[in-house]
Coordinates of C-alpha atoms in Angstrom, one line a residue:
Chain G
X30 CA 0.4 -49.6 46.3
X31 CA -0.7 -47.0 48.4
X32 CA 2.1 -44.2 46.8
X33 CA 0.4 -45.6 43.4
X34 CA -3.1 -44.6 44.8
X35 CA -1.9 -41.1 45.8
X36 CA -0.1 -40.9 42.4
X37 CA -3.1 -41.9 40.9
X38 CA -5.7 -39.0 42.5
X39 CA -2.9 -36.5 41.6
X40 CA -2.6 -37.4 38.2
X41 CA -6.6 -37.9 37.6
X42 CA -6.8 -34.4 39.0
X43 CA -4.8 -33.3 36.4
X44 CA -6.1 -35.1 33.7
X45 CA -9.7 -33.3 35.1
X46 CA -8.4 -29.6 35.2
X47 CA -5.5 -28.9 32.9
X48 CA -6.3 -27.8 29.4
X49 CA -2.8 -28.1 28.6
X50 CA -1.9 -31.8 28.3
X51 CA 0.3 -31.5 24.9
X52 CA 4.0 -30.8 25.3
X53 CA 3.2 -28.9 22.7
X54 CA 0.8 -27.0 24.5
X55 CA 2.8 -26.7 27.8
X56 CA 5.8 -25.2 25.9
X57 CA 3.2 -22.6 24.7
X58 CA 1.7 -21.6 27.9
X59 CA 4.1 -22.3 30.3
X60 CA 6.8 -21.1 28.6
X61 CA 5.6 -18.6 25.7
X62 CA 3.7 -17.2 27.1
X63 CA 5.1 -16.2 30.4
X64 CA 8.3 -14.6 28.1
X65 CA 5.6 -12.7 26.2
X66 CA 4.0 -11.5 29.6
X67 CA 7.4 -10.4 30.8
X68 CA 8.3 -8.7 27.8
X69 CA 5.5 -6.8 28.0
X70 CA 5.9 -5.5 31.3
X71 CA 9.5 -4.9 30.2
X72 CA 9.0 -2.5 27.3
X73 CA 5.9 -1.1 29.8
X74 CA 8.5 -0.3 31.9
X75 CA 11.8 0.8 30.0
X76 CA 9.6 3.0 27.5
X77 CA 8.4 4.9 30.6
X78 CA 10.7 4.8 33.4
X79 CA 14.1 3.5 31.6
X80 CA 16.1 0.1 30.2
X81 CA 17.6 0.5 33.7
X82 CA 14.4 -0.8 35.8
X83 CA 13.7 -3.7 33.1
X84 CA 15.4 -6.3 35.5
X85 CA 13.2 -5.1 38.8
X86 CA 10.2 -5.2 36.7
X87 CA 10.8 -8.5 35.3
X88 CA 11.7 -9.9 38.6
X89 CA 9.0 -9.0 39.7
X90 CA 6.7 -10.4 37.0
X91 CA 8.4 -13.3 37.6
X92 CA 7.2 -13.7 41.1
X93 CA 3.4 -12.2 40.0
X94 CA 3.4 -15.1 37.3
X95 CA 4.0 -17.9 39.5
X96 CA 1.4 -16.8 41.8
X97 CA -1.4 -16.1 38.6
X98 CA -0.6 -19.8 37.6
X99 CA -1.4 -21.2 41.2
X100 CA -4.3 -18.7 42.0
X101 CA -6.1 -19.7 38.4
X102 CA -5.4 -23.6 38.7
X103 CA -6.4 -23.8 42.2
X104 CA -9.3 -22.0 41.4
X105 CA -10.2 -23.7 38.4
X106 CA -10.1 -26.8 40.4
X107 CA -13.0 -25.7 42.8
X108 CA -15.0 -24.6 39.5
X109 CA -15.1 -27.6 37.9
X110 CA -16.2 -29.6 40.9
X111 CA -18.9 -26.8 41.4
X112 CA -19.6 -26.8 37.6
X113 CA -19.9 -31.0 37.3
X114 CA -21.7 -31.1 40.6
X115 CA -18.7 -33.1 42.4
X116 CA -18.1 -30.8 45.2
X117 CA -20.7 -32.3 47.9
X118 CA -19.2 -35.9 46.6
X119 CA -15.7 -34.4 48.0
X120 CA -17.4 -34.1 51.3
X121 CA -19.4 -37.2 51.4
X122 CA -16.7 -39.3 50.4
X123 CA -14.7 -41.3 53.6
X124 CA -11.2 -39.3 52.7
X125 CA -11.1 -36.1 54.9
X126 CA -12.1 -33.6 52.5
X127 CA -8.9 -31.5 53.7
X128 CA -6.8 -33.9 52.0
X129 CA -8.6 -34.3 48.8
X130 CA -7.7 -30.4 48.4
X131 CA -4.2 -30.4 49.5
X132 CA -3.8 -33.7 46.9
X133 CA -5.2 -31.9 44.5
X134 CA -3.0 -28.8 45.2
X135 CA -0.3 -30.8 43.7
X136 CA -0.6 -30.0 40.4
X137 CA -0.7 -26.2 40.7
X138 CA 2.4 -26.1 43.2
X139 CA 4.4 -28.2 40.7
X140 CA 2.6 -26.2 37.8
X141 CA 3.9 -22.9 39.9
X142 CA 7.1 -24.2 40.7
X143 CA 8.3 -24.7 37.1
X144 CA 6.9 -21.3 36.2
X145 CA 9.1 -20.1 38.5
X146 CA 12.1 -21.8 37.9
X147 CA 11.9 -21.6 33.6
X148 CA 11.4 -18.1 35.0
X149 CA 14.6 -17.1 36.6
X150 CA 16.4 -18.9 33.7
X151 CA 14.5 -17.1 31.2
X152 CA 15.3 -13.1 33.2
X153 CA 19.0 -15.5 33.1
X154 CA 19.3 -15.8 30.1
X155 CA 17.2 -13.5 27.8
X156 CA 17.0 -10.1 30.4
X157 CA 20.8 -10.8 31.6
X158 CA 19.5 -11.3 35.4
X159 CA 22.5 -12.7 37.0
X160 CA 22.0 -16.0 38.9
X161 CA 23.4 -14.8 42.3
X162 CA 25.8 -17.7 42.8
X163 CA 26.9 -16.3 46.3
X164 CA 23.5 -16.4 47.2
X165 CA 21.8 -19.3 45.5
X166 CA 20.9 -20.7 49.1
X167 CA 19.0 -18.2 50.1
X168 CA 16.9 -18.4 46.5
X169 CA 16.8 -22.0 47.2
X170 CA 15.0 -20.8 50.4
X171 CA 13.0 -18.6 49.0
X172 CA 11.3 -20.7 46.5
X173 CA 9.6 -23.1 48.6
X174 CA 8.6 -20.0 51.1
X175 CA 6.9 -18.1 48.3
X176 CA 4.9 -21.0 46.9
X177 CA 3.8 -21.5 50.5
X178 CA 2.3 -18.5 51.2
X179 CA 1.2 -18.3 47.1
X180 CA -1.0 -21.6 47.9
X181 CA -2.2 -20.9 51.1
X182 CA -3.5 -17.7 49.4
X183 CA -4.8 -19.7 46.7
X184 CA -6.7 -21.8 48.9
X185 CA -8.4 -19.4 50.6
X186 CA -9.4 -17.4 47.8
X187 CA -10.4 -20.6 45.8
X188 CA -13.0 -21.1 48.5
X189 CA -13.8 -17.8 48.6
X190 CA -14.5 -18.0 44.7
X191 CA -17.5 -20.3 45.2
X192 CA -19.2 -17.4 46.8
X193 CA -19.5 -15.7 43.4
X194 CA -21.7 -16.5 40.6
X195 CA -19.0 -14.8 38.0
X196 CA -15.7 -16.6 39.0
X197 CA -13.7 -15.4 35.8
X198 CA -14.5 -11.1 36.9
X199 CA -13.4 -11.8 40.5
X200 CA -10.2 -13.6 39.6
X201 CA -9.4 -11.0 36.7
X202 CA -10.3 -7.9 39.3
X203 CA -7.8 -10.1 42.2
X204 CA -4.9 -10.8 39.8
X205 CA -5.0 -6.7 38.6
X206 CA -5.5 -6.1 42.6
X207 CA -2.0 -8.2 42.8
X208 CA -0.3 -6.4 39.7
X209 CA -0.6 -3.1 41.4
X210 CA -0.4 -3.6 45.2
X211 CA 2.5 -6.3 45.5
X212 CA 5.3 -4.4 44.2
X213 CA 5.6 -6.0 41.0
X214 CA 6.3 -3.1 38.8
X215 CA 7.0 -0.3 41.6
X216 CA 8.1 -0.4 45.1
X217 CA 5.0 -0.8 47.8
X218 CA 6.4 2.4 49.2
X219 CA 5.4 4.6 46.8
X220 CA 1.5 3.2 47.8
X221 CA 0.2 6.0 49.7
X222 CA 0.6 4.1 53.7
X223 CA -3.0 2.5 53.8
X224 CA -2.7 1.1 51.1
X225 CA 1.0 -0.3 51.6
X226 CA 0.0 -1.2 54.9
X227 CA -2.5 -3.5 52.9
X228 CA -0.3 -4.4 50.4
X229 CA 2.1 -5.9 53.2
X230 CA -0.6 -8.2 54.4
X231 CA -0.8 -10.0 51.1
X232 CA 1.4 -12.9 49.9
X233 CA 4.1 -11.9 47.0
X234 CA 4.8 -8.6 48.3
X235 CA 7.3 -9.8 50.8
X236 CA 8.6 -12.5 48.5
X237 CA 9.1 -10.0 45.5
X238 CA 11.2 -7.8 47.8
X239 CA 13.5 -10.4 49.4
X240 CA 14.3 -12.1 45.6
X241 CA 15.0 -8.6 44.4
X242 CA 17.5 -8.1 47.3
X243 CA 18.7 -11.8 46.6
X244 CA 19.7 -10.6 42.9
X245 CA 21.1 -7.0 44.6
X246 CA 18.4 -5.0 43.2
X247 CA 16.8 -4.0 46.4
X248 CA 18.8 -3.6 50.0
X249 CA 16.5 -5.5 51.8
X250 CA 17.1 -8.0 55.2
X251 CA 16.0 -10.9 52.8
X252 CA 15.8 -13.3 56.4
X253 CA 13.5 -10.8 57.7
X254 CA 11.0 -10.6 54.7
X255 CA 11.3 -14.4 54.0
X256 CA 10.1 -14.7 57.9
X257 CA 7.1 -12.3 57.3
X258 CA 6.1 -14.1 54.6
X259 CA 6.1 -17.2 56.4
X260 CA 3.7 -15.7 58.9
X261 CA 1.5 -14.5 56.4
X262 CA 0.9 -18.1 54.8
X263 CA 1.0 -19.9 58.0
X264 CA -2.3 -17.0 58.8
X265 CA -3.8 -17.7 55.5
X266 CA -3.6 -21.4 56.2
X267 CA -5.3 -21.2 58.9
X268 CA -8.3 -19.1 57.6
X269 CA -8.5 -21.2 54.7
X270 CA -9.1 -24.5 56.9
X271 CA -11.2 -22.5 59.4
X272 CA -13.4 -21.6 56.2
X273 CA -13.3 -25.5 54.8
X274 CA -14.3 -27.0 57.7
X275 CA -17.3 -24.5 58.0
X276 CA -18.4 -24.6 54.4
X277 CA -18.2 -28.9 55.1
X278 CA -20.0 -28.6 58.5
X279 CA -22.9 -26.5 56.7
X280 CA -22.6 -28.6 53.5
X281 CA -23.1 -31.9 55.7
X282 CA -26.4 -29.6 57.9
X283 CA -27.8 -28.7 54.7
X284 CA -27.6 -31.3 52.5
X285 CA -26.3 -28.6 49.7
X286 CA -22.8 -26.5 49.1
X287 CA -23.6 -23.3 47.9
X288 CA -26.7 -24.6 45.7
X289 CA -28.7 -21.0 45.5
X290 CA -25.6 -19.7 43.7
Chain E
X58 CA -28.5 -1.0 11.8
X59 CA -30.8 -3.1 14.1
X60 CA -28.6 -5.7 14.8
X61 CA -25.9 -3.3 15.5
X62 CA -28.0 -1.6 17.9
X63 CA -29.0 -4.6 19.4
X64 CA -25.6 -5.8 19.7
X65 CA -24.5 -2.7 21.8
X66 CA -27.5 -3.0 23.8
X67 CA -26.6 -6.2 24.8
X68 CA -22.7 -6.2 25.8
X69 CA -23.2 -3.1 27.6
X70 CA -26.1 -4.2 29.5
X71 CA -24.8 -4.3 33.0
X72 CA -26.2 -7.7 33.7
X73 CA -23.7 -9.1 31.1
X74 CA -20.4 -9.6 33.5
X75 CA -18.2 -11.1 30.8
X76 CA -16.7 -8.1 29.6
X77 CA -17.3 -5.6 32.5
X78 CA -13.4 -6.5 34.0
X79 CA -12.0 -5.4 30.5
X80 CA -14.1 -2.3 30.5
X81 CA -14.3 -1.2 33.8
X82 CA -10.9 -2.7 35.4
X83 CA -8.5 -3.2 33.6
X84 CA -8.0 0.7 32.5
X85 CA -8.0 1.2 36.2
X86 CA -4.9 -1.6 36.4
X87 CA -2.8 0.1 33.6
X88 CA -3.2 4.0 34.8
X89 CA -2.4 2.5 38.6
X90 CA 0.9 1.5 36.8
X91 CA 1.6 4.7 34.6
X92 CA 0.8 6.7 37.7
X93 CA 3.1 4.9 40.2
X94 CA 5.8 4.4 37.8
X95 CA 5.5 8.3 37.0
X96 CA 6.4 8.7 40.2
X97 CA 9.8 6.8 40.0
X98 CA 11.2 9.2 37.0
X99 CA 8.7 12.7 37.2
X100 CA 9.6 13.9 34.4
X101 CA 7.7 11.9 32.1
X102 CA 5.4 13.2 29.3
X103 CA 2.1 10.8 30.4
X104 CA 0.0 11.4 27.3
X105 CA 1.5 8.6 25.1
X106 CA 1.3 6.2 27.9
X107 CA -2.4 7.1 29.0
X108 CA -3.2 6.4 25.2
X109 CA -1.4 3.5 25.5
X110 CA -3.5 2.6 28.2
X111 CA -6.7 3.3 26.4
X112 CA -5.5 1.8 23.6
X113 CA -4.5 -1.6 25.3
X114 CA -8.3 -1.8 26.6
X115 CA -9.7 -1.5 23.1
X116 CA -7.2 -4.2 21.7
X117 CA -8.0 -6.8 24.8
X118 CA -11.9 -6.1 24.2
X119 CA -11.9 -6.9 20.4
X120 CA -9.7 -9.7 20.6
X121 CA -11.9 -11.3 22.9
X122 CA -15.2 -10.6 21.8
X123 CA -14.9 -10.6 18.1
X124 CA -12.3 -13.3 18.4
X125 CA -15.0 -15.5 19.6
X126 CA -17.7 -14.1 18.2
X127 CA -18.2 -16.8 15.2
X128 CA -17.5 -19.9 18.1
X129 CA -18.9 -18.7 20.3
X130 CA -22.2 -19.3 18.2
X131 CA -21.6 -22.7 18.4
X132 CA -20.9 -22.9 22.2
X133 CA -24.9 -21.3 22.5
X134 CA -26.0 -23.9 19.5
X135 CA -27.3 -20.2 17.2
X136 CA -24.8 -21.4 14.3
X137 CA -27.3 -23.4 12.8
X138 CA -29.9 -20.8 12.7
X139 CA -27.8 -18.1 11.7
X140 CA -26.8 -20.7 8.3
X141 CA -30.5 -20.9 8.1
X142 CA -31.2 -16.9 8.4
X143 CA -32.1 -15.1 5.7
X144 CA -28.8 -12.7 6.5
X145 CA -25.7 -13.7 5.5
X146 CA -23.0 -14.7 7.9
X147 CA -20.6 -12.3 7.0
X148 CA -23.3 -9.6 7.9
X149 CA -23.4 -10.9 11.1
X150 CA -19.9 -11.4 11.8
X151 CA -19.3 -7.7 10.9
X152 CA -21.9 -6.1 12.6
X153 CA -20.3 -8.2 15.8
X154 CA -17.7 -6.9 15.3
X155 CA -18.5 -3.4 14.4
X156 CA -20.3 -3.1 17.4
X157 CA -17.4 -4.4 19.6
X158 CA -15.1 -1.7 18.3
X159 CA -17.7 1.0 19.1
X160 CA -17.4 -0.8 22.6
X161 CA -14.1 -0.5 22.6
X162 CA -14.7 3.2 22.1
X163 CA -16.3 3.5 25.0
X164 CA -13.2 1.8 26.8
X165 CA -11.3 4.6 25.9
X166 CA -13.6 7.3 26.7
X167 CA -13.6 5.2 29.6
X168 CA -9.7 5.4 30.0
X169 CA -9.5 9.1 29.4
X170 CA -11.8 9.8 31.9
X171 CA -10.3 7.6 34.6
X172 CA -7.3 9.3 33.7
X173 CA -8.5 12.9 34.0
X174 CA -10.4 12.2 36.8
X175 CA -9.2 9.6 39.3
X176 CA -5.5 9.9 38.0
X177 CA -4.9 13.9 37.3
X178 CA -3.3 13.3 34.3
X179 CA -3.3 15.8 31.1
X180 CA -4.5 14.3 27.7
X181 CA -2.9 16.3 25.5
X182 CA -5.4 16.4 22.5
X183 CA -3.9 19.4 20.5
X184 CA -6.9 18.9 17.8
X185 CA -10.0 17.0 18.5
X186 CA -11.4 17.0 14.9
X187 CA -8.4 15.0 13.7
X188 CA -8.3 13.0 16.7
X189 CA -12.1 12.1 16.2
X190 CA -11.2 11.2 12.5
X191 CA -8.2 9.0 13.6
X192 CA -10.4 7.2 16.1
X193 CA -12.6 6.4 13.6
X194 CA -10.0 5.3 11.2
X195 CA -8.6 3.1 14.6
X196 CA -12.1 2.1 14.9
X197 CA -12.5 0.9 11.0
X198 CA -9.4 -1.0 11.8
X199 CA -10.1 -2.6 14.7
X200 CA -13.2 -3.7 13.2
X201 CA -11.5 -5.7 10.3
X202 CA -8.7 -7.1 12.9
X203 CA -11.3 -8.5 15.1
X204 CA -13.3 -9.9 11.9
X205 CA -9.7 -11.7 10.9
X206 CA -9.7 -12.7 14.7
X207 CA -13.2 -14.6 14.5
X208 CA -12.2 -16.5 11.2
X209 CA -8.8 -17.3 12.7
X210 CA -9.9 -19.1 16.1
X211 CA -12.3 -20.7 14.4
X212 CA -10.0 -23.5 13.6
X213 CA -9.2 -23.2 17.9
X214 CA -10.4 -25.3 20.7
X215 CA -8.5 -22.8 23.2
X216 CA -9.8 -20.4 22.2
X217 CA -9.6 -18.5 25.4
X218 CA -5.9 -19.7 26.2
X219 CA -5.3 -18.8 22.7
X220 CA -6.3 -15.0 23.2
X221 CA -4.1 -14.7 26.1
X222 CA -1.3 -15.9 24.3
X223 CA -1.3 -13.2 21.6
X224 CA -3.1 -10.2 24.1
X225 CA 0.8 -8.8 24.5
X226 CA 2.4 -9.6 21.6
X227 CA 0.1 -8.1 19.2
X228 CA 0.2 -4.7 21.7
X229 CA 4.2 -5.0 21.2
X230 CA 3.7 -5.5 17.5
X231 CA 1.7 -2.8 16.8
X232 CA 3.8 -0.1 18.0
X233 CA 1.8 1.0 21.2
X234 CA 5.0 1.7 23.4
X235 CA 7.8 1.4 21.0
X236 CA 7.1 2.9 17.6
X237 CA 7.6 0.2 14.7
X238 CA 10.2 1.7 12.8
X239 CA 12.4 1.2 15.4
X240 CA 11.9 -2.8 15.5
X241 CA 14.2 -5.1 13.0
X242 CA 13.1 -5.5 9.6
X243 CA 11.6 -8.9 10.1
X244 CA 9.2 -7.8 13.0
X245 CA 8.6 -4.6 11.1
X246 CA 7.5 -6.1 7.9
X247 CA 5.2 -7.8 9.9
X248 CA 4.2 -5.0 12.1
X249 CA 3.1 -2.8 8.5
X250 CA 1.1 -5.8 7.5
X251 CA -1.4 -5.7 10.5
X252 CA -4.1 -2.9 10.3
X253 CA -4.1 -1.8 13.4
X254 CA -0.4 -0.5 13.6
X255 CA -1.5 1.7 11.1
X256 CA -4.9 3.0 13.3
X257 CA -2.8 2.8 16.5
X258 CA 0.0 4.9 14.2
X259 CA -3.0 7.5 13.0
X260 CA -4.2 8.1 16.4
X261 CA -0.2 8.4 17.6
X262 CA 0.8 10.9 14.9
X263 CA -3.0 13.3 15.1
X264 CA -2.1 13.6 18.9
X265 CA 1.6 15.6 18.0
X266 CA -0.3 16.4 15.0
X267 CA 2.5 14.9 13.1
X268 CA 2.7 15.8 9.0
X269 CA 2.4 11.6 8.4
X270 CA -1.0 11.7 10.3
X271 CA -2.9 12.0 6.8
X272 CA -1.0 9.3 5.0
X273 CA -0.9 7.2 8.1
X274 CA -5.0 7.1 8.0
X275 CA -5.0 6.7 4.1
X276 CA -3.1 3.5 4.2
X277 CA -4.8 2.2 7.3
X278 CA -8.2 2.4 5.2
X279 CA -6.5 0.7 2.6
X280 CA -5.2 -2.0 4.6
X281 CA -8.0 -2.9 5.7
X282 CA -10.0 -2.7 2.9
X283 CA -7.7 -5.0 1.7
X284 CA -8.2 -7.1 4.8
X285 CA -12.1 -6.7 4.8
X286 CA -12.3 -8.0 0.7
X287 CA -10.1 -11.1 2.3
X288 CA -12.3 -11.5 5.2
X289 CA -15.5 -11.3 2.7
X290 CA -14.1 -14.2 0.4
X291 CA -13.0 -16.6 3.6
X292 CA -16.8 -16.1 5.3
X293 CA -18.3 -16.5 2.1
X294 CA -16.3 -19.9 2.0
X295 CA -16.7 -21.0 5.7
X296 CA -20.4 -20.1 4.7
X297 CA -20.7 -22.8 1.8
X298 CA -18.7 -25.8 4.0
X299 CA -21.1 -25.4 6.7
X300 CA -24.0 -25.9 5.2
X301 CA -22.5 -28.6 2.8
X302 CA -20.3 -30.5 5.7
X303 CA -22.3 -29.1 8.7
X304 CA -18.7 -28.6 10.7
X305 CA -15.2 -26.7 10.1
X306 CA -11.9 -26.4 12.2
X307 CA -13.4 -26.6 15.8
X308 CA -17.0 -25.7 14.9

């Protein structure tokens, strides 16, 4: 009974936020569409640089995709609760409001997750990316790694969305932010230092370097990026439930979350 | 005229953040690419891929404004009293979108002056009165495509999740990184049969000042001509069902 209730919140909360409840609909956009968004890239890529970079650019997008689909859901999530006046209920109900959020983060991981994965096959086989059999542990580590650090990202910035009356121009500015400082279509060391010094503190970048090195297309020490980017979403964990707990302690002073917005 | 004007005046009003990431940003996005990706290979010629650049701002602004221009009537409840107005619909659907493509203009103005400025790169305009005219011709195109675009998503509830799904496609279709006779017959018949490949092949050809850059603007006017009589004739339609059924597709 009680793995039914848990079930049950998960699925409601998907029920709430996803558009896409056709398979119809799931095979466009979660499929389609991500093969569309990778082509594009592709040809971006080949027409200026060469067909030999199409697989790092793809790889890449591959990575950037998953992370877009996570950011935007999780996001979404805190906008409709803002929108249908449901986020003070979160904090007024008995369930720790900490939980409600990671329950509801469900959906986007497993959303991410099988971005990810059709991903891979798709750079498999439509781009002729080579599964790397020898090290398809290491992928399998990888994956649950970058969709760590991806949501604890996610969650942070999905709180910090509800600080801004325009949601949709602050995701769209953060997701090109991501497309140019994570590496996804050029190494992070052509970034002038600053800026790659920057670039190394956000989530992806690390991820995108160790899964190129997994498929041999960068000569990276995958253990050592894989344990950075760890580190990075174990810190943006922590902000994200320094900020929550803040934003419920002044919700529960004032009566109000974030009502003057 | 008035409603033109009034329609610029009120998408580029600065208070207005719906568009601003498309106008403002996302040029910005593109060039960072072109300009770090320049750096992996030097010896590339960055004029074609700074118009591409421009050229994929004007596309993402049209599809999304004029592509919801006619539902998005319905979202603010004004659908009703443009049936009632004294102007026809189709008048107001084409001044929309009209004034979107001269916003789109100002996207790639926008984009070449990034470019110039922030990203040092030379726009190699060998003659600006042709290029002028092939904007225009670009511009009449765009105009029609995003007319087309606000008939078509009428039907959509997605509207938005529909957009995204053909922002890329349409860019690949259209021949703005790899030209369309290269594509296979299937994609390339359908490639000839959208307006703007023909604008985005105008403005391509008057910047090598290419001998096809004359016939390229010729048909592009007559494709969409053709498109615009078409467009006409479906509004005119959509007009008659609304105020006889008060609802079609998803309005």
């Amino acid at each position: 009974m009680f793995l039914i209730n848990k079930y049950g919140f998960t699925n409601l909360s998907y029920k709430a936020i996803y558009s896409f409840q056709t398979i119809r609909l799931f095979i466009l956009f979660r499929i389609v569409d991500p093969f569309m968004h990778y082509i594009f890239f592709a040809t971006l890529a080949s027409s200026l640089v060469g067909s030999d970079y199409l697989k790092y650019v793809v790889i890449g997008n591959i990575a950037y995709y998953t992370c877009q689909t996570i950011m935007i859901n999780y996001m979404n999530m805190f906008r409709m609760e803002r929108r249908y006046g449901t986020l003070e209920l979160n904090i007024a109900s008995p369930t720790p409001t900490l939980l409600i959020i990671f329950r509801k983060g469900i959906v986007p991981l497993l959303d991410g997750l099988f971005v990810f994965i059709v991903g891979l096959v798709i750079g498999w086989v439509l781009f002729g990316i080579t599964m790397p059999t020898g090290n398809l542990d290491t992928l399998l580590m990888l994956i649950p790694i970058t969709m760590f650090s991806v949501i604890s990202f996610s969650f942070l910035f999905a709180s910090v969305s509800l600080l801004f009356s325009n949601v949709n121009l602050f995701l769209n500015i953060s997701l090109a932010f991501f497309q140019v400082f994570c590496g996804v279509n050029f190494s992070v060391t052509l970034l002038p230092e600053p800026l790659e010094m920057l670039a190394r503190m956000l989530p992806l970048t690390h991820s995108i370097e160790a899964l190129r090195s997994i498929y041999s297309l960068e000569n990276y020490d995958v253990y050592q990026l894989l344990g950075k980017e760890i580190i990075i979403g174990v810190c943006y964990l922590t902000v994200s439930v320094l900020l929550v707990s803040v934003m419920e302690k002044l919700a529960r002073k004032n009566g109000a979350l974030l009502k003057n917005i | 005229m008035y409603l033109l004007i009034r329609e610029i005046k009120y998408f580029t009003n600065f208070n207005n953040k719906m568009y601003q990431f498309l106008l403002f940003f996302q040029p910005l996005m593109f060039l960072s690419i072109v300009y770090f990706l320049k750096q992996v290979r030097g010896d590339i010629n960055s004029d074609k891929f700074v118009l591409a650049s421009a050229l994929i701002s004007m596309w993402s602004y049209v599809l999304y404004s004029s592509g919801s221009a006619l539902i998005s009537q319905k979202w603010n409840d004004t659908l009703k009293l443009l049936i009632a107005a004294p102007a026809s619909l189709f008048a107001v659907i084409l001044t929309k979108a009209l004034s979107n493509s001269v916003i789109a203009l100002i996207s790639m103005i926008l984009s070449f002056i990034y470019a110039r400025f922030i990203f040092q790169f030379n726009i190699g305009i060998a003659n600006y009165g042709y290029f002028l005219l092939s904007i225009l011709v670009l511009m009449f195109s765009l105009s029609v495509v995003g007319l087309i675009l606000a008939i078509v998503f009428v039907a959509s509830q997605n509207v938005f999740d529909f957009q995204n799904l053909i922002l890329t496609p349409m860019i690949l279709l259209c021949g703005v990184f790899i030209p369309v006779e290269q594509f296979p017959v299937v994609l390339k018949f359908i490639a000839y049969l959208i307006p703007m490949t023909w604008g985005i092949k105008s403005v391509q050809d008057t910047l090598v000042l290419s001998q096809t850059m004359f016939s390229s603007m010729g048909i592009s006017i007559v494709v969409s001509m053709i498109y615009l009589f078409l467009a006409y004739f479906i509004v005119k339609k959509i007009e008659v069902v609304l105020r006889k059924t008060g609802s079609l597709g998803a309005i």
